[in-house]
mmCIF file of C-alpha atoms in Angstrom:
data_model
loop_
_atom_site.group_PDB
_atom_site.id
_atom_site.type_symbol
_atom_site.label_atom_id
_atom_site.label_comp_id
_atom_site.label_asym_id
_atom_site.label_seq_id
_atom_site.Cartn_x
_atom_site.Cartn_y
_atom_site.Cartn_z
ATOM 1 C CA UNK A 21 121.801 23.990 169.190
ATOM 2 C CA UNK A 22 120.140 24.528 165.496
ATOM 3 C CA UNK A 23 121.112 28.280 164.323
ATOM 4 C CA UNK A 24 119.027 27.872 161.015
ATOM 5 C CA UNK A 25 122.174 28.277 159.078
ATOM 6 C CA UNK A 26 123.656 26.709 156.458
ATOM 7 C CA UNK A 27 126.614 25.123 157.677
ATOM 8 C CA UNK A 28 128.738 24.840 154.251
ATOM 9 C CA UNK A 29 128.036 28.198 153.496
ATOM 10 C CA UNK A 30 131.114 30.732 154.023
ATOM 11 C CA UNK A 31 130.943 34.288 153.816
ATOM 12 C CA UNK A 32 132.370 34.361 150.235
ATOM 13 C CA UNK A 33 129.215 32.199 148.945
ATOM 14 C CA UNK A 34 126.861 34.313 150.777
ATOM 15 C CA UNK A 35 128.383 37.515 149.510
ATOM 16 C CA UNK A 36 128.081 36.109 145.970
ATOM 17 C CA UNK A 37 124.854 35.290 146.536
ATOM 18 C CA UNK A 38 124.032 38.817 147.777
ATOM 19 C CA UNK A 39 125.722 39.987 144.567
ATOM 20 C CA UNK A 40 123.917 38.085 141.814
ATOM 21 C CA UNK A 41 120.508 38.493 143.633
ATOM 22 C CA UNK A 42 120.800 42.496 143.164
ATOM 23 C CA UNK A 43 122.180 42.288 139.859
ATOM 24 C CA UNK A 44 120.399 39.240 138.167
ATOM 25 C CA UNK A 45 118.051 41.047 135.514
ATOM 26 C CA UNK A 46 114.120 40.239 136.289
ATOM 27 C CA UNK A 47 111.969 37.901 133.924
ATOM 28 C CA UNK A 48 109.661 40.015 131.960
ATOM 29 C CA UNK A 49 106.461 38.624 134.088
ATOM 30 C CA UNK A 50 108.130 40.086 137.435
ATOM 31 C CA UNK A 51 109.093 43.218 135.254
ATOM 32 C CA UNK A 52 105.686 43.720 134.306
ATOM 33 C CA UNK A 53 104.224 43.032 137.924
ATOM 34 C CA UNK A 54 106.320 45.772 139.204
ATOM 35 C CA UNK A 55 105.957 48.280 136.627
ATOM 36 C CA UNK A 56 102.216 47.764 136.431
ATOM 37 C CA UNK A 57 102.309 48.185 140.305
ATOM 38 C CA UNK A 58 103.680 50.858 140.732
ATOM 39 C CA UNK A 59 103.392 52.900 137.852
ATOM 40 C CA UNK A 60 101.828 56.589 137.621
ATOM 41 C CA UNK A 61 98.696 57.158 135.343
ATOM 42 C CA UNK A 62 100.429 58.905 132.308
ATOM 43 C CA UNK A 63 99.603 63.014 131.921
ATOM 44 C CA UNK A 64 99.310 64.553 128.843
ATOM 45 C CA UNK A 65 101.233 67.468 128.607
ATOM 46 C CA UNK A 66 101.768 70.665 126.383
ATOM 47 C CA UNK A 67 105.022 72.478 126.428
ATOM 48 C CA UNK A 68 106.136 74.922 124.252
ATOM 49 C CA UNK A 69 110.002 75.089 123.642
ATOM 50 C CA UNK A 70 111.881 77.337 120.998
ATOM 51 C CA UNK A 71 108.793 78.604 119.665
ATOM 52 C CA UNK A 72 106.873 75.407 118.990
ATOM 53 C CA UNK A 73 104.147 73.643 120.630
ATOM 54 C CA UNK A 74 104.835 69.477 121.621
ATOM 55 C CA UNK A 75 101.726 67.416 122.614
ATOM 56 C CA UNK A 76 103.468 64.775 125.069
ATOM 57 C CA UNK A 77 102.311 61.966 127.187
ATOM 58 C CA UNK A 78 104.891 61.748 130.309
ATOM 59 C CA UNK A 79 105.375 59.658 133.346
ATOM 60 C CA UNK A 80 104.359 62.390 135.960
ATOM 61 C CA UNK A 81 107.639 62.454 137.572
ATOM 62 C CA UNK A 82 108.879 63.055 134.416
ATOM 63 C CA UNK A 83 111.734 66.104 134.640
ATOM 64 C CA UNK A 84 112.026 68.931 132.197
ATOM 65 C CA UNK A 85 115.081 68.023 131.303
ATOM 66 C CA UNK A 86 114.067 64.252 130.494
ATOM 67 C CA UNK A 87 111.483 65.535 128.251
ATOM 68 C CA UNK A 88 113.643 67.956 126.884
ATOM 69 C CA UNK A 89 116.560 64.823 125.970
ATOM 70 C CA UNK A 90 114.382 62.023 125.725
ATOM 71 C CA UNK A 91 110.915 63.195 123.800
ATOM 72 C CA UNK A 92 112.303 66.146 122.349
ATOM 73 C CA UNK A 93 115.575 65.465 121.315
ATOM 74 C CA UNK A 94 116.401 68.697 122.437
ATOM 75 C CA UNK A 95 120.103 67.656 123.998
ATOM 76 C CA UNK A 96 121.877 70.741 124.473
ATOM 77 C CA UNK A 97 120.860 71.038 127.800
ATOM 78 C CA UNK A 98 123.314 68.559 130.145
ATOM 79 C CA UNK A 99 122.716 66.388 132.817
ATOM 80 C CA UNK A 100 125.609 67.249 134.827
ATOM 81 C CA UNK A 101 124.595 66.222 138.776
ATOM 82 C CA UNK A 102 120.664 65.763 138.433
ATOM 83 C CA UNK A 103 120.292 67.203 142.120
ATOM 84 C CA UNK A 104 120.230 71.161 140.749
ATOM 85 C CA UNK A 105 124.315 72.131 142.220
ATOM 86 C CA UNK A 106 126.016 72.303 139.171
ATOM 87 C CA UNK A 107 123.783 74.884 136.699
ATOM 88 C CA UNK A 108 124.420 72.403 133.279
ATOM 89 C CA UNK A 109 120.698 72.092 132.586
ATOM 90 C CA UNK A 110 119.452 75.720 133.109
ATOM 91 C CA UNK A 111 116.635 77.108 130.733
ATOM 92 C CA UNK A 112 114.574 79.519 130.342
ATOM 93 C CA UNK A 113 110.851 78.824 131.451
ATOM 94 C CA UNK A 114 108.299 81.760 130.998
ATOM 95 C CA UNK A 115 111.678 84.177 130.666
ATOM 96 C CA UNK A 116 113.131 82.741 134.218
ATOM 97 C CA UNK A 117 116.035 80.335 134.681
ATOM 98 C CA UNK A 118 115.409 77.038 136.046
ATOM 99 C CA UNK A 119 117.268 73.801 136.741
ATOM 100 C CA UNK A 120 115.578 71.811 134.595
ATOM 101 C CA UNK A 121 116.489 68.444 135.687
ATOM 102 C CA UNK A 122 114.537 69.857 139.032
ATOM 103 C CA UNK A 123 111.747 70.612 137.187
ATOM 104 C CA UNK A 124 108.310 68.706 136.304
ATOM 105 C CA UNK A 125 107.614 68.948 132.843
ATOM 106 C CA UNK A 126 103.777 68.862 134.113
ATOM 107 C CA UNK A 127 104.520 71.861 136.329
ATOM 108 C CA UNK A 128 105.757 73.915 133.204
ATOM 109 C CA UNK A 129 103.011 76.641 132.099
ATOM 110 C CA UNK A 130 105.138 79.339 130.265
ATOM 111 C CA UNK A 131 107.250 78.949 126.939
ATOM 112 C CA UNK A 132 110.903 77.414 127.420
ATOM 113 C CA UNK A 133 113.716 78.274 126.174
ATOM 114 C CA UNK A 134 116.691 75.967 125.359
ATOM 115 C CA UNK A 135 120.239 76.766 124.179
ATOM 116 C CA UNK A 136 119.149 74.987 120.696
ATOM 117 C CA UNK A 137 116.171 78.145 120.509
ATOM 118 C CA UNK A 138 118.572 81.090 120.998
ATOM 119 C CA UNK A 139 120.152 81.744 117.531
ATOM 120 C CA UNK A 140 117.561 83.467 115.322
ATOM 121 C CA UNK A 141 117.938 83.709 111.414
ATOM 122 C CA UNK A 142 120.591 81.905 111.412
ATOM 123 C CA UNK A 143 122.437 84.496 114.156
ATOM 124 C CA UNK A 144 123.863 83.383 116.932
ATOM 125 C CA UNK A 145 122.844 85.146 120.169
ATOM 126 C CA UNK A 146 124.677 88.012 121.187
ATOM 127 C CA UNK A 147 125.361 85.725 124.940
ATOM 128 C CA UNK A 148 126.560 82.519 122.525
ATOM 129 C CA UNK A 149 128.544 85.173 120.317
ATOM 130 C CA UNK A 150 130.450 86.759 123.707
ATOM 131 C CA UNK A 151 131.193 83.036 124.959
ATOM 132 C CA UNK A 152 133.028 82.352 121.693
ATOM 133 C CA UNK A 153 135.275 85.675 121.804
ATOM 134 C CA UNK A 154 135.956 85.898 125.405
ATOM 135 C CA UNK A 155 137.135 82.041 125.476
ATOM 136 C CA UNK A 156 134.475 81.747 128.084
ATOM 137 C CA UNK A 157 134.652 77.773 127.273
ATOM 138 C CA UNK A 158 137.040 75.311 127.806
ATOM 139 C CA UNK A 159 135.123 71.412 127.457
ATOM 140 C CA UNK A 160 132.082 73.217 126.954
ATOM 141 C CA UNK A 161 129.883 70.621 128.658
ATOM 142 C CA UNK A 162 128.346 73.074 131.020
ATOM 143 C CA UNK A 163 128.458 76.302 128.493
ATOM 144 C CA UNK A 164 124.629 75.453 127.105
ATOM 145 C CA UNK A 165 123.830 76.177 130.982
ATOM 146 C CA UNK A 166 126.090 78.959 131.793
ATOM 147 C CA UNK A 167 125.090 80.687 128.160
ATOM 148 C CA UNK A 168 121.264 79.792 129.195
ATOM 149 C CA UNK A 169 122.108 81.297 132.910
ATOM 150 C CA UNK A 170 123.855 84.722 131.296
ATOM 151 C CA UNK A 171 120.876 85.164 129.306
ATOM 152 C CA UNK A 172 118.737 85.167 132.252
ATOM 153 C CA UNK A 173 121.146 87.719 134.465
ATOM 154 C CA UNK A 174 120.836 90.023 132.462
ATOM 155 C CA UNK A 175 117.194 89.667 131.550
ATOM 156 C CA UNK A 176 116.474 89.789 135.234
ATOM 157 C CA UNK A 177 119.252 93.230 136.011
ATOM 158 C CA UNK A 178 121.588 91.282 137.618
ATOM 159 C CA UNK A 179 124.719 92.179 135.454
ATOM 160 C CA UNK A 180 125.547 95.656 136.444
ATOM 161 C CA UNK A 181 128.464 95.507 138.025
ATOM 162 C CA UNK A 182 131.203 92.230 137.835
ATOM 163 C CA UNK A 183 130.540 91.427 141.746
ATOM 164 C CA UNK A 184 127.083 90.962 141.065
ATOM 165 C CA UNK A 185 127.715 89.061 138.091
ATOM 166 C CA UNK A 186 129.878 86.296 139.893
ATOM 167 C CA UNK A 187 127.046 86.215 142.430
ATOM 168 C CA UNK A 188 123.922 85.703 140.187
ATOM 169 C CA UNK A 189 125.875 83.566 137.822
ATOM 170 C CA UNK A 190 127.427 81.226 141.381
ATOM 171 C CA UNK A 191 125.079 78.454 140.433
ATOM 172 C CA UNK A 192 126.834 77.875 137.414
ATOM 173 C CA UNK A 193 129.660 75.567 138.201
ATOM 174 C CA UNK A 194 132.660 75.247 135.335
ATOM 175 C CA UNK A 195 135.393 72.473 136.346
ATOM 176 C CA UNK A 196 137.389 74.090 133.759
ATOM 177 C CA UNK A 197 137.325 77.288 135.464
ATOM 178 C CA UNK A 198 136.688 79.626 132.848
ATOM 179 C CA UNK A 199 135.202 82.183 135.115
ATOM 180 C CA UNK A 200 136.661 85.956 134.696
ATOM 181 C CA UNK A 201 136.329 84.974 130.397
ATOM 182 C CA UNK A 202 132.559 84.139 131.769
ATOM 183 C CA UNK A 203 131.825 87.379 133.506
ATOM 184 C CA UNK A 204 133.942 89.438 130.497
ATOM 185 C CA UNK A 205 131.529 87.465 127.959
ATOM 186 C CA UNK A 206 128.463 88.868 130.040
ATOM 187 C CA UNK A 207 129.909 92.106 130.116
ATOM 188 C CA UNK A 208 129.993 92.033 125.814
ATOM 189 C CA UNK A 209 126.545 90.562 125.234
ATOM 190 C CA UNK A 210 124.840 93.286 127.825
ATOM 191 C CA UNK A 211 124.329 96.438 125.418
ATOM 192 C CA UNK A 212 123.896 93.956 122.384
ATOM 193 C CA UNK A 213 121.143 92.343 123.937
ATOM 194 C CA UNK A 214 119.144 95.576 125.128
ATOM 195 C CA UNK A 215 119.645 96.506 121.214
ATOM 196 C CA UNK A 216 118.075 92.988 119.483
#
């Protein structure tokens, strides 16, 4: 009875084979083919971020944070998960916090704010001038978000009382743990930022 099968071939050489046929880099014809097949119409897109306007063309499923990184060079803003659980690339878009890497840049209409836009004059932000004396930071990879996330509690009233600051502020994730320096940083920039 004919299986169809190679009869020399053990499941070591067919594993290999499996393995170099997913890794083995296309030619540039069969790149080209692919990309051209599949590939969005390019949008032009305005965004304004820190105060200036950037005239951008961008795949369609092109993320705010991607522009932000990759066209902007804007790279305070992290890419920490890229699925919107850990907080690391919050901004500010039309004065509300968003997870930027879950964001269109197309679907932006209002001004954005990044962690690089915050210090004015030379001043740091009363928020980025808390973190520093309340050792709210330990790596500091996901302080441009939790800074960028503080702003936008108490913007939006959500930082009157410590409870509700740990709940506003619970997409935010720090693996370092710097929490209660987190919510006592909040606490300090508060009645400096109703002042500026």
């Amino acid at each position: 009875m004919k299986t169809g099968l190679n009869p020399h071939m053990t499941r070591r050489s067919m594993l290999e084979g499996v393995a170099v046929g997913t890794v083995a880099p296309l030619t540039k014809s069969e790149a080209a083919s692919r990309t051209d097949a599949g590939a969005e119409p390019a949008l032009d897109v305005m965004l304004e971020v820190n105060g200036k306007r950037h005239a951008l063309t961008l795949d369609p499923r092109t993320t705010l944070l991607d522009a932000l990184r990759e066209h902007l060079d804007l790279t305070g803003s992290k890419k920490g998960c890229d699925h919107g659980q850990c907080g690391a690339c919050t901004v500010l878009a039309d004065g509300r916090r968003v997870l930027s890497c879950l964001t269109l840049a197309a679907a932006v209409r209002g001004p954005v704010t990044t962690i690089e836009g915050l210090a004015e004059d030379g001043r740091l932000h009363p928020m980025q001038q808390a973190f520093i004396d309340q050792d709210a930071f330990q790596c500091g990879y996901c302080t441009p978000g939790q800074i960028m996330s503080a702003v936008g509690c108490v913007q939006e009233g959500h930082a009157e009382a410590d409870a509700d600051i740990r709940e506003y502020m619970s997409g935010n994730l720090c693996r370092c743990a710097a929490y209660p320096n987190i919510v006592a940083a909040i606490r300090q920039a508060k009645p400096l930022m109703r002042r500026s």
